[in-house]
Short mmCIF file of C-alpha atoms in Angstrom, two decimals:
data_model
loop_
_atom_site.label_atom_id
_atom_site.label_comp_id
_atom_site.label_asym_id
_atom_site.label_seq_id
_atom_site.Cartn_x
_atom_site.Cartn_y
_atom_site.Cartn_z
CA MET A 1 -0.15 -0.10 -0.07
CA MET A 2 3.04 2.28 1.09
CA GLN A 3 4.51 2.09 -2.52
CA GLN A 4 1.27 2.68 -4.28
CA VAL A 5 0.53 5.45 -2.10
CA LYS A 6 4.57 6.99 -2.64
CA PHE A 7 3.48 6.00 -7.04
CA GLU A 8 0.60 8.07 -6.72
CA MET A 9 2.52 11.26 -5.12
CA LYS A 10 5.24 11.49 -7.62
CA LYS A 11 2.70 10.61 -10.76
CA TYR A 12 0.66 13.58 -10.14
CA ILE A 13 2.10 15.39 -7.35
CA PHE A 14 5.81 15.40 -7.24
CA ARG A 15 5.93 16.69 -10.62
CA ARG A 16 7.89 19.53 -11.97
CA SER A 17 4.89 22.06 -13.23
CA ASN A 18 3.27 21.27 -9.52
CA LEU A 19 6.51 22.27 -7.89
CA ILE A 20 6.86 25.39 -9.77
CA ILE A 21 3.07 25.81 -8.86
CA LEU A 22 3.90 25.36 -5.46
CA VAL A 23 6.74 27.85 -5.22
CA LEU A 24 5.07 30.52 -7.12
CA SER A 25 1.85 29.97 -4.53
CA SER A 26 4.21 30.20 -1.79
CA LEU A 27 6.05 33.70 -2.83
CA LEU A 28 2.51 34.95 -3.61
CA PHE A 29 1.60 34.11 0.12
CA ALA A 30 4.52 36.22 1.34
CA VAL A 31 4.25 39.29 -1.05
CA LEU A 32 0.30 39.34 0.30
CA ILE A 33 1.39 39.48 3.62
CA LEU A 34 4.29 41.83 2.98
CA PHE A 35 1.41 43.74 1.02
CA SER A 36 -1.07 44.02 4.19
CA GLU A 37 1.77 44.39 6.96
CA TRP A 38 4.20 46.99 4.92
CA LYS A 39 3.76 49.66 7.51
CA VAL A 40 4.39 47.78 9.97
CA PHE A 41 7.47 46.13 8.62
CA LEU A 42 9.26 49.35 8.16
CA ASP A 43 8.45 50.72 11.80
CA LYS A 44 9.38 46.97 13.12
CA THR A 45 13.14 47.87 14.34
CA SER A 46 12.10 50.87 16.56
CA SER A 47 8.82 48.96 17.90
CA VAL A 48 10.53 45.70 18.98
CA LYS A 49 13.27 47.70 20.43
CA PHE A 50 10.44 50.20 22.45
CA PHE A 51 8.47 46.91 23.37
CA SER A 52 11.66 45.11 24.54
CA TYR A 53 12.37 47.92 26.76
CA MET A 54 8.94 48.22 28.12
CA GLY A 55 8.91 44.78 29.21
CA ASP A 56 6.29 42.49 29.45
CA SER A 57 3.63 44.14 32.43
CA TYR A 58 3.70 48.29 33.11
CA THR A 59 3.13 49.44 36.99
CA GLU A 60 1.10 52.53 37.78
CA GLU A 61 4.33 54.65 37.42
CA VAL A 62 5.07 53.35 34.11
CA LYS A 63 1.81 54.65 32.64
CA GLU A 64 2.06 58.04 34.47
CA LYS A 65 5.71 58.34 33.03
CA LEU A 66 4.50 57.69 29.67
CA GLN A 67 1.15 60.02 29.58
CA ASP A 68 3.96 62.53 30.98
CA GLU A 69 6.33 62.24 27.81
CA TYR A 70 3.30 61.74 25.65
CA GLU A 71 2.03 64.84 27.24
CA GLN A 72 5.66 66.17 26.71
CA LEU A 73 6.07 65.43 22.66
CA ARG A 74 2.47 66.40 21.99
CA GLY A 75 3.77 70.03 22.89
CA GLU A 76 6.89 69.78 21.23
CA ILE A 77 5.68 68.98 18.09
CA TYR A 78 1.97 70.50 18.06
CA THR A 79 2.00 74.54 18.53
CA THR A 80 -2.14 75.31 18.90
CA MET A 81 -2.17 79.28 18.11
CA PRO A 82 -4.43 82.04 19.16
CA ASP A 83 -7.27 81.26 16.57
CA GLY A 84 -7.25 77.58 17.53
CA SER A 85 -5.09 76.56 14.50
CA ILE A 86 -2.53 73.80 14.96
CA ILE A 87 1.12 74.17 13.77
CA VAL A 88 3.29 71.16 13.20
CA GLU A 89 6.79 72.18 14.48
CA GLN A 90 9.31 70.16 11.58
CA GLU A 91 12.52 70.85 13.94
CA GLN A 92 10.85 69.17 16.26
CA VAL A 93 9.22 66.20 14.08
CA PHE A 94 12.50 65.40 12.70
CA ALA A 95 14.41 66.09 16.02
CA GLN A 96 16.53 62.86 17.87
CA GLY A 97 13.99 60.36 19.37
CA SER A 98 14.57 58.85 23.10
CA TYR A 99 13.03 55.33 21.97
CA GLY A 100 12.96 56.05 17.91
CA LYS A 101 14.96 57.62 15.39
CA THR A 102 12.90 60.96 15.50
CA LYS A 103 10.73 62.55 18.47
CA ILE A 104 7.60 62.03 16.18
CA GLU A 105 8.31 58.45 15.76
CA ASP A 106 8.77 58.62 19.74
CA TYR A 107 5.22 60.24 19.83
CA GLY A 108 3.39 57.22 18.30
CA LEU A 109 5.20 54.72 19.92
CA ILE A 110 4.38 55.95 23.40
CA ALA A 111 0.63 56.33 22.14
CA GLU A 112 0.70 52.49 21.01
CA ALA A 113 2.16 51.90 24.60
CA LEU A 114 -0.71 53.86 25.97
CA GLU A 115 -3.77 52.28 23.60
CA SER A 116 -2.17 49.00 25.17
CA ILE A 117 -2.57 50.20 28.91
CA GLU A 118 -5.74 51.51 28.18
CA ALA A 119 -7.29 48.05 26.71
CA VAL A 120 -5.98 46.10 29.51
CA GLU A 121 -7.51 48.28 32.16
CA LYS A 122 -10.81 48.30 30.02
CA ARG A 123 -10.94 44.68 29.79
CA ASN A 124 -10.17 44.12 33.88
CA GLU A 125 -13.16 46.62 34.48
CA THR A 126 -15.18 44.82 31.98
CA ILE A 127 -14.45 41.54 33.25
CA GLN A 128 -15.48 42.92 36.82
CA ILE A 129 -18.87 43.88 35.55
CA LEU A 130 -19.53 40.22 33.16
CA LEU A 131 -18.86 38.70 37.06
CA GLU A 132 -20.99 40.72 39.15
CA ASN A 133 -23.81 40.42 36.81
CA GLN A 134 -23.64 37.36 35.29
CA ASN A 135 -26.25 34.63 34.97
CA ASP A 136 -24.29 31.65 36.24
CA THR A 137 -26.04 29.11 33.50
CA VAL A 138 -24.87 31.35 30.83
CA LEU A 139 -21.84 32.50 31.93
CA ASN A 140 -20.13 30.34 34.46
CA GLY A 141 -16.73 29.15 33.33
CA TYR A 142 -15.84 31.13 31.02
CA TYR A 143 -14.81 34.53 32.53
CA VAL A 144 -12.52 34.48 35.80
CA SER A 145 -11.34 37.15 38.03
CA GLU A 146 -8.58 39.13 36.12
CA GLN A 147 -5.97 41.92 37.21
CA ASN A 148 -4.21 41.78 33.97
CA ASN A 149 -1.15 44.12 33.83
CA GLN A 150 0.55 43.20 30.06
CA ILE A 151 1.53 46.10 27.79
CA ALA A 152 2.44 44.74 24.00
CA ASN A 153 2.77 45.87 20.81
CA ARG A 154 -1.33 45.92 19.58
CA LYS A 155 -0.14 46.47 15.91
CA GLN A 156 2.25 43.43 15.82
CA LEU A 157 -0.62 41.09 17.54
CA ASP A 158 -3.26 42.62 15.03
CA CYS A 159 -1.08 41.83 12.38
CA PHE A 160 -0.05 37.96 13.25
CA VAL A 161 -3.55 37.03 14.26
CA ASN A 162 -5.98 38.72 12.13
CA PHE A 163 -3.98 37.82 8.71
CA ALA A 164 -3.09 34.41 9.48
CA TRP A 165 -4.54 33.19 6.03
CA PHE A 166 -2.61 30.01 5.46
CA SER A 167 -5.48 27.58 5.76
CA TRP A 168 -6.91 29.42 2.63
CA GLY A 169 -3.47 29.30 0.98
CA SER A 170 -3.55 25.22 1.80
CA CYS A 171 -6.98 24.60 0.37
CA LEU A 172 -6.39 26.48 -2.89
CA MET A 173 -3.02 24.26 -2.90
CA VAL A 174 -4.59 20.82 -2.75
CA ILE A 175 -7.39 21.67 -5.17
CA LEU A 176 -4.25 22.46 -7.55
CA LEU A 177 -2.56 19.36 -6.89
CA LEU A 178 -5.68 17.17 -6.43
CA GLY A 179 -7.33 18.06 -8.96
CA SER A 180 -6.07 15.08 -11.69
CA SER A 181 -6.02 12.57 -8.42
CA PHE A 182 -8.55 10.38 -10.31
CA SER A 183 -8.89 12.01 -13.39
CA ILE A 184 -5.76 11.49 -14.98
CA GLU A 185 -6.30 7.58 -15.48
CA ASN A 186 -9.68 8.06 -17.27
CA GLN A 187 -8.01 10.63 -19.65
CA ARG A 188 -5.46 8.40 -20.30
CA LYS A 189 -7.92 5.27 -20.72
CA MET A 190 -5.60 3.24 -17.80
CA LEU A 191 -8.83 2.84 -15.35
CA PRO A 192 -9.86 -0.60 -16.72
CA LEU A 193 -6.48 -1.91 -16.53
CA LEU A 194 -5.76 -0.58 -13.13
CA SER A 195 -9.39 -2.17 -12.22
CA ALA A 196 -8.86 -5.03 -13.50
CA THR A 197 -8.92 -7.07 -10.61
CA LYS A 198 -10.66 -6.48 -6.76
CA LYS A 199 -7.15 -5.85 -5.58
CA GLY A 200 -5.70 -3.60 -8.34
CA GLU A 201 -8.96 -1.41 -7.34
CA ASP A 202 -8.53 -1.70 -3.85
CA SER A 203 -4.95 -0.60 -3.66
CA LEU A 204 -5.28 1.93 -6.20
CA TYR A 205 -8.70 3.91 -4.54
CA PHE A 206 -7.34 3.63 -1.27
CA SER A 207 -3.92 4.93 -2.06
CA LYS A 208 -5.71 7.62 -3.74
CA ILE A 209 -7.37 8.52 -0.12
CA ILE A 210 -4.61 8.32 1.77
CA THR A 211 -2.41 10.33 -0.48
CA GLY A 212 -4.43 13.40 -0.79
CA CYS A 213 -5.26 13.43 3.08
CA ILE A 214 -1.39 13.52 3.35
CA MET A 215 -1.10 16.19 0.88
CA ALA A 216 -3.29 17.86 2.88
CA VAL A 217 -1.71 17.76 5.94
CA ALA A 218 1.72 18.38 4.36
CA VAL A 219 0.20 21.19 2.35
CA ASN A 220 -1.03 22.99 5.67
CA VAL A 221 2.06 22.28 7.56
CA TRP A 222 3.86 24.04 4.81
CA PHE A 223 1.85 27.27 4.78
CA TYR A 224 1.52 26.94 8.68
CA PHE A 225 5.72 27.08 9.28
CA LEU A 226 5.55 29.60 5.89
CA TYR A 227 3.49 31.95 7.70
CA MET A 228 5.97 31.92 10.77
CA ILE A 229 8.78 32.58 9.33
CA ILE A 230 7.55 35.42 7.13
CA GLN A 231 5.90 36.93 10.77
CA GLY A 232 9.04 36.22 12.39
CA PHE A 233 10.76 38.39 9.25
CA LEU A 234 8.23 40.95 8.96
CA LEU A 235 7.07 41.67 12.66
CA GLY A 236 9.92 40.01 14.41
CA ILE A 237 7.33 37.65 16.28
CA SER A 238 9.06 35.42 19.19
CA SER A 239 8.07 32.88 21.27
CA ASP A 240 6.80 35.91 23.73
CA THR A 241 4.48 36.91 21.44
CA PHE A 242 2.60 33.19 21.59
CA ARG A 243 2.21 34.05 25.82
CA MET A 244 0.04 37.31 24.57
CA PRO A 245 -3.92 36.95 25.86
CA LEU A 246 -5.86 37.27 23.09
CA PHE A 247 -7.96 39.91 24.35
CA LEU A 248 -5.19 42.42 22.95
CA VAL A 249 -5.78 41.40 19.57
CA ASN A 250 -8.14 43.89 18.25
CA GLY A 251 -11.80 42.09 18.03
CA TYR A 252 -11.35 40.15 20.67
CA GLU A 253 -11.51 42.31 23.45
CA LEU A 254 -14.15 40.00 25.31
CA CYS A 255 -12.80 36.83 24.76
CA ILE A 256 -13.02 33.50 27.26
CA SER A 257 -10.72 34.41 30.05
CA GLY A 258 -7.21 32.56 30.04
CA MET A 259 -6.99 32.66 25.70
CA THR A 260 -3.48 33.38 24.27
CA VAL A 261 -2.40 33.88 20.85
CA GLY A 262 -1.02 30.60 20.80
CA ASN A 263 -4.16 29.46 21.49
CA ILE A 264 -5.82 30.94 18.41
CA MET A 265 -2.96 29.84 16.33
CA THR A 266 -3.31 26.13 17.64
CA PHE A 267 -6.78 26.72 16.35
CA HIS A 268 -5.84 28.13 13.08
CA PHE A 269 -3.75 25.20 12.54
CA ILE A 270 -5.62 22.48 13.67
CA PHE A 271 -9.00 23.69 11.97
CA GLY A 272 -6.76 24.34 9.19
CA VAL A 273 -5.76 20.89 8.74
CA PHE A 274 -9.09 19.38 8.77
CA VAL A 275 -10.96 22.28 6.33
CA THR A 276 -7.92 21.12 4.07
CA ILE A 277 -8.72 17.25 4.24
CA LEU A 278 -12.36 18.26 3.20
CA THR A 279 -11.11 20.38 0.58
CA ALA A 280 -9.01 17.43 -0.66
CA LEU A 281 -11.81 14.86 -0.58
CA VAL A 282 -14.35 17.14 -2.43
CA THR A 283 -11.64 17.81 -4.87
CA MET A 284 -10.68 14.36 -5.35
CA THR A 285 -14.62 13.63 -5.87
CA CYS A 286 -15.15 16.05 -8.52
CA SER A 287 -12.08 14.59 -10.07
CA LYS A 288 -13.55 11.22 -9.91
CA SER A 289 -17.14 12.37 -11.10
CA ILE A 290 -16.19 14.77 -13.85
CA GLY A 291 -13.42 13.09 -15.58
CA ARG A 292 -11.50 15.89 -16.76
CA SER A 293 -8.44 17.38 -14.70
CA ILE A 294 -9.37 21.03 -15.37
CA TYR A 295 -13.16 21.34 -15.02
CA ALA A 296 -12.48 19.58 -12.01
CA LYS A 297 -10.21 21.92 -10.85
CA VAL A 298 -12.51 24.75 -11.67
CA ALA A 299 -15.60 22.71 -10.15
CA SER A 300 -13.82 22.72 -6.61
CA VAL A 301 -12.46 26.29 -6.45
CA LEU A 302 -16.56 27.31 -6.91
CA LEU A 303 -17.56 25.21 -4.23
CA LEU A 304 -14.61 26.20 -2.08
CA LEU A 305 -15.93 29.96 -2.48
CA THR A 306 -19.47 28.85 -2.26
CA GLY A 307 -18.43 27.58 1.20
CA THR A 308 -16.33 30.83 2.04
CA GLY A 309 -18.91 32.94 0.51
CA VAL A 310 -20.48 34.44 3.42
CA ASP A 311 -17.11 35.62 5.21
CA LEU A 312 -15.87 36.63 2.40
CA PHE A 313 -19.21 39.24 1.12
CA TYR A 314 -18.95 39.79 4.72
CA TYR A 315 -15.44 41.14 4.84
CA ALA A 316 -15.24 42.51 1.33
CA VAL A 317 -18.41 44.94 2.12
CA TYR A 318 -19.64 45.21 5.72
CA GLN A 319 -16.90 45.28 7.80
CA SER A 320 -15.51 49.07 6.47
CA SER A 321 -18.63 50.18 8.11
CA PHE A 322 -17.87 49.54 11.49
CA MET A 323 -13.95 51.26 10.57
CA PHE A 324 -14.77 54.09 9.27
CA ASN A 325 -18.79 54.66 10.44
CA ASP A 326 -19.96 55.73 7.25
CA ASP A 327 -23.64 55.17 6.04
CA ARG A 328 -23.44 53.68 2.62
CA TRP A 329 -26.87 51.36 1.36
CA TYR A 330 -26.64 47.78 1.39
CA LEU A 331 -28.62 45.24 -0.28
CA VAL A 332 -28.73 43.59 3.12
CA SER A 333 -28.90 45.63 6.15
CA ILE A 334 -25.65 44.98 8.55
CA ALA A 335 -28.37 43.31 11.26
CA LYS A 336 -29.48 41.10 8.83
CA MET A 337 -26.35 40.49 7.84
CA TYR A 338 -25.26 39.27 11.27
CA GLN A 339 -28.08 37.15 11.35
CA ILE A 340 -27.20 35.04 7.94
CA MET A 341 -23.77 34.72 9.70
CA ASN A 342 -24.87 33.17 13.10
CA LEU A 343 -26.92 31.00 11.17
CA GLU A 344 -24.25 30.00 8.59
CA LYS A 345 -21.26 29.71 11.40
CA LYS A 346 -23.39 27.01 13.38
CA TRP A 347 -23.23 24.44 10.33
CA ASN A 348 -20.96 25.17 7.22
CA PRO A 349 -17.58 23.53 8.03
CA PHE A 350 -15.76 26.00 5.82
CA SER A 351 -16.80 28.96 8.28
CA LEU A 352 -13.80 27.38 10.41
CA LEU A 353 -11.46 28.96 8.18
CA THR A 354 -12.00 32.45 9.87
CA MET A 355 -12.00 31.97 13.52
CA GLN A 356 -12.89 35.40 14.68
CA TYR A 357 -16.18 34.64 15.49
CA TYR A 358 -16.18 31.59 17.54
CA PHE A 359 -13.42 33.34 19.75
CA ALA A 360 -14.14 36.88 19.90
CA GLN A 361 -17.00 36.17 22.97
CA PRO A 362 -18.11 32.87 24.30
CA ARG A 363 -20.59 31.30 21.69
CA PHE A 364 -22.23 28.39 22.69
CA PHE A 365 -25.21 26.33 22.15
CA THR A 366 -27.31 24.11 25.54
CA TRP A 367 -28.40 20.74 24.45
CA ASN A 368 -29.55 18.49 27.26
CA GLY A 369 -28.67 21.00 30.01
CA TYR A 370 -24.58 21.02 28.70
CA GLN A 371 -22.91 23.93 26.99
CA TYR A 372 -21.24 23.31 24.12
CA PRO A 373 -18.90 25.75 22.00
CA VAL A 374 -20.45 27.06 18.61
CA TYR A 375 -17.47 25.59 16.37
CA ILE A 376 -18.30 22.10 17.69
CA PHE A 377 -21.25 21.55 15.28
CA PRO A 378 -19.71 22.62 12.11
CA PHE A 379 -16.76 20.36 13.00
CA ILE A 380 -18.99 17.43 13.22
CA VAL A 381 -20.40 18.50 9.86
CA LEU A 382 -16.91 18.23 8.34
CA ILE A 383 -16.35 14.86 9.82
CA ILE A 384 -19.68 13.26 8.78
CA LEU A 385 -18.77 15.34 5.07
CA SER A 386 -15.67 13.76 4.91
CA GLY A 387 -16.77 10.82 6.12
CA ILE A 388 -19.72 10.51 3.46
CA LEU A 389 -17.18 11.75 0.28
CA ILE A 390 -14.98 8.78 1.70
CA VAL A 391 -17.44 6.13 1.99
CA TYR A 392 -18.51 7.35 -2.00
CA LEU A 393 -14.97 7.07 -3.80
CA ILE A 394 -13.98 3.57 -2.44
CA TRP A 395 -17.89 2.37 -3.38
CA ASN A 396 -18.93 4.44 -6.40
CA ARG A 397 -16.68 2.62 -8.68
CA LYS A 398 -17.17 1.69 -12.16
CA LYS A 399 -17.68 -1.95 -13.03
CA ARG A 400 -14.61 -3.85 -13.48
CA LYS A 401 -14.41 -5.60 -16.70
CA VAL A 402 -14.14 -9.04 -16.63
#
């Protein structure tokens, strides 16, 4: 069986054209991340140096010192005229800074640190209010008393968590690799020969399914570690980053107690592996059913876009309204869009590619007196669908010629 698996990998995966596609897709993935984070990357040196100097936590003395420095820099850089207009003192802007290269860079770094402190204090206050007013049957176990005093580079954390697109790249890559998994024998008229005996037919089908699952895991691991390497270069990610509380990331302010950046990245990887396996099985099913590689790949991409359509539509059209608070007219109201997302997130396995909904705050459903995280249900659907597709690929075979 393992020899057959190796043969399958060599036959339609480890080809020069597919290796070139893997390299090009990896480069494109790196370019997309760089394009999204280039401003943060340009400030990386000063930012990493500043927050390393600040340490992992703050005290009231540190907070007061930062506030005094912030007000002092503001007074030196900006001058308010009698008529209310504000003049920027160019000489002060480019003067030597204490933390960065210039005073204006110091001004921005201190502002980021104060924003981090403000987020921590707001979190402590919010948790205290929730604990004092919580319904034991609703929030019990999700929040505990917190006395946070961390200080962190929130821009770094935002980019690291919110740009974790590696599983999307994995899904597209397995479609390109596995689109010809079954159709290649059909196109070359080799299927009747390879399926001449039951043993040969069993070996063929099982080896293809195993190969597809192995490649799904391998590609997801590749893009995951590629993402870590890229972010280490662009953002200066270190082991300390994984220990930072998740509530410091924009959009996760109400996450459950104890969640860290490392936890959310672990969930990203685990769910990404399973969704990529499901995508691989869908692609192999299309390859077997359609019989033409290019059509199988197109159909698989369309199915992936359909499965992720609600998330893509929301982020492309609606999310900016919360950032800019504009009054644009939408085909579907924002409230209605949230209702659609709430329904879709509870059953669609491809929605597991986007994690914020599940971990931004406690989301659960109650069954038989117990509470379960919402992501359990789409994960169960994913497992069931994967099982159905495996059974289909194994049992729905063309009749062998005797």
